[in-house]
Every structure is written in structure tokens, then in C-alpha cells.
CSV table of C-alpha atoms in Angstrom, one decimal:
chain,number,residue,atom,x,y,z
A,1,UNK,CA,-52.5,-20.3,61.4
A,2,UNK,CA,-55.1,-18.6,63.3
A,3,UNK,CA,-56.3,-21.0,66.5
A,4,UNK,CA,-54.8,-23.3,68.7
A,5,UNK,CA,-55.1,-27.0,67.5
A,6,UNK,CA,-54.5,-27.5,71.4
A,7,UNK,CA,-57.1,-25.1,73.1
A,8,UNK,CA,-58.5,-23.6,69.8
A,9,UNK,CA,-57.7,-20.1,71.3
A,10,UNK,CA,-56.3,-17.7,69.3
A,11,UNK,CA,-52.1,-17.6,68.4
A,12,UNK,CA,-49.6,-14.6,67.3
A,13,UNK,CA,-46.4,-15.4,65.4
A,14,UNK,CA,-43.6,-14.3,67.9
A,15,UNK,CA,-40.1,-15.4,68.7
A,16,UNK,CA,-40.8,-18.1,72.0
A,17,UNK,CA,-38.0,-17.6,74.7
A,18,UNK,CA,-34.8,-19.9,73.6
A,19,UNK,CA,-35.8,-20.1,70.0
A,20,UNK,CA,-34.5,-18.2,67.3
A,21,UNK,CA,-37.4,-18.4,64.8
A,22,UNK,CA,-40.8,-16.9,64.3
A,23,UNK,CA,-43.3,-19.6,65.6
A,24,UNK,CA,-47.3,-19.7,66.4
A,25,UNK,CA,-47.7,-19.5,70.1
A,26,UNK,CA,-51.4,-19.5,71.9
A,27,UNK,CA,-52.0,-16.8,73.6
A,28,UNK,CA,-53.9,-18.3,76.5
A,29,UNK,CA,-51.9,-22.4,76.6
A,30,UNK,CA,-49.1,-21.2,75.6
A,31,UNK,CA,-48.5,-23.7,73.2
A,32,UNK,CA,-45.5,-23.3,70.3
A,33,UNK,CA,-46.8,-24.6,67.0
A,34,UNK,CA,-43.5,-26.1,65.0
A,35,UNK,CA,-44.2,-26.3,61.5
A,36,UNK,CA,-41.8,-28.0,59.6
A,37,UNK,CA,-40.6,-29.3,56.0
A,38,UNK,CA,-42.6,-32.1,54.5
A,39,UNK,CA,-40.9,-35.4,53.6
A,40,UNK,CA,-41.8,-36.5,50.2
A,41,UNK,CA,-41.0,-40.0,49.1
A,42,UNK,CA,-40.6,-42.3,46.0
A,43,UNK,CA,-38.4,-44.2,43.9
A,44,UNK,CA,-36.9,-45.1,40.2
A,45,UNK,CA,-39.3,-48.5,39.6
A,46,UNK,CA,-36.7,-50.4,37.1
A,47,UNK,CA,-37.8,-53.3,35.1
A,48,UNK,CA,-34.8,-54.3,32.8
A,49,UNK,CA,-33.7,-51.1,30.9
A,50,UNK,CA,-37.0,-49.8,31.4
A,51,UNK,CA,-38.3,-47.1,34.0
A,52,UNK,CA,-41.9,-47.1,35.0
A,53,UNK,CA,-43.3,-43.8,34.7
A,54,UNK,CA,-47.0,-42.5,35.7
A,55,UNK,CA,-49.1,-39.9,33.9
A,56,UNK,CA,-50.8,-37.9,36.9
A,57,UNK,CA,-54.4,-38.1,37.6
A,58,UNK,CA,-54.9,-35.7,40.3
A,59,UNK,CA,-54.0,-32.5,41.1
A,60,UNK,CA,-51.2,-30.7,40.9
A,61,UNK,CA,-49.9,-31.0,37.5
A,62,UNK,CA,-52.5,-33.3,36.5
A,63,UNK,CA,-52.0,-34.4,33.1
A,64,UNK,CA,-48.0,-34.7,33.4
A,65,UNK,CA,-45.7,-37.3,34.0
A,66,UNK,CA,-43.7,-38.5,37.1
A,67,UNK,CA,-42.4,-41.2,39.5
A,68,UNK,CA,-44.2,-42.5,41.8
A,69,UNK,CA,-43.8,-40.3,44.6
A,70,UNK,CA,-45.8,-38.4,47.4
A,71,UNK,CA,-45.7,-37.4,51.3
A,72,UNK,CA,-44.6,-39.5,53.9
A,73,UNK,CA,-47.1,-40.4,55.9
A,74,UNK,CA,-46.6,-40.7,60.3
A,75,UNK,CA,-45.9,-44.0,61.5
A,76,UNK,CA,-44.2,-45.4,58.5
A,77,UNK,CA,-40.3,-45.6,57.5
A,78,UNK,CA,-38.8,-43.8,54.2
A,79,UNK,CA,-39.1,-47.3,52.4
A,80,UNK,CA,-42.2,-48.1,53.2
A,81,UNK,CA,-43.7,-44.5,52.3
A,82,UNK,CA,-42.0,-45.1,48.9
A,83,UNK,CA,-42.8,-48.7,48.5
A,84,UNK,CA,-46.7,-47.4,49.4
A,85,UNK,CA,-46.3,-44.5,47.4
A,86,UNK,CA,-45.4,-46.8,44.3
A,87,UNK,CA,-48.2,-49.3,45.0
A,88,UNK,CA,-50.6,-46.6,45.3
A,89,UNK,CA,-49.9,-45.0,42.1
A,90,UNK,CA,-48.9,-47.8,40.1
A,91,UNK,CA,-50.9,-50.5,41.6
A,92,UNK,CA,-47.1,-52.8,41.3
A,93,UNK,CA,-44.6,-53.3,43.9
A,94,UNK,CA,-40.9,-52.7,44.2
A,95,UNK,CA,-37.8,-54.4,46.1
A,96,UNK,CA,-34.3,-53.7,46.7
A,97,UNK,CA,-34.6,-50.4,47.6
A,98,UNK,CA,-31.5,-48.1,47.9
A,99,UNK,CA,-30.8,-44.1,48.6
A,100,UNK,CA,-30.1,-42.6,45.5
A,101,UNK,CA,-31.1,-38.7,45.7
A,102,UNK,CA,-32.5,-36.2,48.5
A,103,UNK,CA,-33.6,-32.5,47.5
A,104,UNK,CA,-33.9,-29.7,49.6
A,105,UNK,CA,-36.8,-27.6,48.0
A,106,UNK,CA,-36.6,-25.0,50.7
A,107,UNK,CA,-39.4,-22.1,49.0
A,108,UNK,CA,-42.1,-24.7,49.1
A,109,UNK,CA,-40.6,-26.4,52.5
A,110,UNK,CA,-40.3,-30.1,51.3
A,111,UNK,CA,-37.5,-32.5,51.2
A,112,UNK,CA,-37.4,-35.2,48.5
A,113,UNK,CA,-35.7,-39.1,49.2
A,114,UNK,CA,-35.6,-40.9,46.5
A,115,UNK,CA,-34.6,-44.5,46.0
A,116,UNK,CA,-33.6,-46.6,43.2
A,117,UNK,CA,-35.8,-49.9,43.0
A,118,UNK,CA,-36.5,-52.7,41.4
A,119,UNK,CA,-39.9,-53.7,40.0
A,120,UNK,CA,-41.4,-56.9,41.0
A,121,UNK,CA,-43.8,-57.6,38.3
A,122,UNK,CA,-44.9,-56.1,35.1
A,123,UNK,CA,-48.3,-56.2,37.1
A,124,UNK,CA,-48.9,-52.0,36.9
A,125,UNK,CA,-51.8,-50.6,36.1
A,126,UNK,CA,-53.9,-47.2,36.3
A,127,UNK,CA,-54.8,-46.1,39.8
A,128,UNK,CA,-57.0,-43.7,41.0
A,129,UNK,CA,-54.0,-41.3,41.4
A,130,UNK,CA,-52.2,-42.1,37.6
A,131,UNK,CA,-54.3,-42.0,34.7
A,132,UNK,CA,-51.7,-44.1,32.5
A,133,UNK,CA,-49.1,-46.3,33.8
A,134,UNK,CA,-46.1,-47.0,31.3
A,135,UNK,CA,-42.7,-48.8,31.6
A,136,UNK,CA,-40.5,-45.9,29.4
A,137,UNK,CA,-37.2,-46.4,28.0
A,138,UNK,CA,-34.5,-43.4,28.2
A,139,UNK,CA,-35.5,-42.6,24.8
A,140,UNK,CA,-39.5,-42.3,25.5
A,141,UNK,CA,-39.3,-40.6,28.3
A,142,UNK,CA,-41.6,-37.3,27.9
A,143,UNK,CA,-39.3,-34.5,29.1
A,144,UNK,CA,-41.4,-31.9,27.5
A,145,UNK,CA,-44.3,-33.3,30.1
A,146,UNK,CA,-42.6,-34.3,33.4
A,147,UNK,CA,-44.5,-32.8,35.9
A,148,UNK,CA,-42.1,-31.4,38.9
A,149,UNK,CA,-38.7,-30.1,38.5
A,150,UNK,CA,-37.0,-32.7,41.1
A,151,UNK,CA,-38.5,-35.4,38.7
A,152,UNK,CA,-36.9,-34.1,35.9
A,153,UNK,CA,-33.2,-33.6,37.9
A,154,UNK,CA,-33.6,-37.1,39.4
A,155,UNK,CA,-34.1,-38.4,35.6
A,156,UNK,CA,-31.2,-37.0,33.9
A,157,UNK,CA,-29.1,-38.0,37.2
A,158,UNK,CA,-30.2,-42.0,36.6
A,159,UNK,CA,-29.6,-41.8,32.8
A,160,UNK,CA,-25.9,-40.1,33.3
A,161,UNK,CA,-25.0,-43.2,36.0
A,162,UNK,CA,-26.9,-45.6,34.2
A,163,UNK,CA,-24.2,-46.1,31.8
A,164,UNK,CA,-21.2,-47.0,34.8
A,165,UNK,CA,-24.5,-49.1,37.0
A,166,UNK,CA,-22.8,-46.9,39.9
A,167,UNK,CA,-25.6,-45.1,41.5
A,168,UNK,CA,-24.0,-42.9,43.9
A,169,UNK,CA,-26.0,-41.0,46.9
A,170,UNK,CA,-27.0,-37.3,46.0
A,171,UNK,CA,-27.8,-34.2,47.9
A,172,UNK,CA,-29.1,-31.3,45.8
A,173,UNK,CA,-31.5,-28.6,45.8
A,174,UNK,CA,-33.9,-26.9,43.9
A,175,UNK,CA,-34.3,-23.0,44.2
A,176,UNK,CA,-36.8,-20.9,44.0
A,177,UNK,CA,-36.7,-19.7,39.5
A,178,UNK,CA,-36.9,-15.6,38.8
């Protein structure tokens, strides 16, 4: 950050008075610039023993496959950033939504919520965001292509419960590889 989104004055990266933490401050307003984790949302879509699964479009990781997941957007709850999320990639709807896992990815400053849901329709399609749109079984599921590591945890986390249908609550994290 170079300028004040408040003044557009220049800022330095000092430790305010009664904070702890490096943060922007303007050097003529005075104002502290927090910046924070982002909340990235999305959900399980389950259709019988099915999952539905999209093969991204954009990118990164185009190419690769993942749930229907992306950033929360201001104004809107957890379930209906991952209900949109899900209609925007997928072009279906889901219901029933419940907390199944939240990861900390603390190197790249994003928090993950995902839910388990339930698919309304087999009404998916492509979307300008997923190239293909497929309803996978356990079995199809392309683990050599999933495109984001939290994706791939919150997979083999489903399939291990999936077994008892007790879907507990989760909190795990994802650190930065060597």
C-alpha cells in the first residue's frame, strides 16, 4: 500500500499507538489501514451419493477441479456467500446448509467455511466461472487434478464421515509446504 484510500496521501508501515502490529498509517489524516484475512466460502453440493464437483474456468488453477467456493462478499451472511458462490459456479442451488469445516490458511491470509449441502435439482450447468459441471462419485473424484489444497483436505474429510452420516464441525489449517 502506497496512498491513502482516505486522503490519497502517502502512508508508512509503523506500529500505531495501542496496537501491537505493523499497520499503514497516512502520513498527513492519520488514518490506520487494517488489512485483514479474507473469508472464503462454499459448500459439499450432495445429490444422493453423488458430489457435484466443477472443473475451473478462470484463473487460478484453471483447468482443475473444486467445489464451489469463493470470497465472501460485504453485506451478505456465510450461507448466502456459499449458496451464491454455488449458483454462480454451478448455475444449481443448494439447501440445508450446515458447518462442516473452517481452515486457517494463515501464509496467504484467508479463512475457509465450508458447509455441507444439499442440492436442489440436477439443474447444473457450465458457468462462466466452471468450464464443466459434473455430479462425481467417491470413486470419480479426480484427486490427481483438484485444484487447492483445502479442497482436497475437505474431500477426504467427507469420504471418511460419510460412512457413519456424522458430519462433525472441523477446525484445521493449512501451512505454508518447504
Amino acid at each position: 500500500m502506497n496512498f491513502c484510500s482516505h486522503c490519497g496521501k502517502p502512508v508508512r508501515l509503523t506500529i500505531p499507538a495501542d496496537d501491537n502490529h505493523p499497520r499503514y498509517v497516512c502520513t498527513s489524516c492519520g488514518a490506520v489501514h487494517y488489512q485483514n484475512p479474507k473469508v472464503v466460502v462454499g459448500c459439499i453440493p450432495v445429490w444422493e451419493d453423488h458430489i457435484l464437483m466443477c472443473r475451473r474456468d478462470i484463473e487460478p488453477r484453471k483447468g482443475l477441479w473444486t467445489l464451489p467456493a469463493g470470497f465472501l462478499e460485504n453485506g451478505e451472511t456465510t450461507v448466502e456467500g456459499a449458496c451464491r458462490e454455488t449458483y454462480e459456479e454451478t448455475g444449481s442451488r443448494v439447501t440445508d446448509l450446515k458447518p462442516y469445516l473452517l481452515v486457517d490458511i494463515v501464509y496467504i491470509h484467508q479463512i475457509y467455511l465450508l458447509f455441507t449441502a444439499r442440492l436442489q435439482a440436477r439443474d447444473f450447468h457450465p458457468t462462466l466461472e466452471s468450464a464443466e459441471v459434473k455430479l462425481m462419485r467417491q470413486a470419480e473424484i479426480p484427486w490427481d487434478a483438484i485444484a487447492f489444497t483445502v479442497i482436497e483436505k475437505t474431500l477426504q474429510y467427507y469420504f471418511q464421515d460419510r460412512p457413519r452420516n456424522q458430519f462433525r464441525f472441523r477446525i484445521d489449517r493449512i501451512d505454508l509446504k518447504s
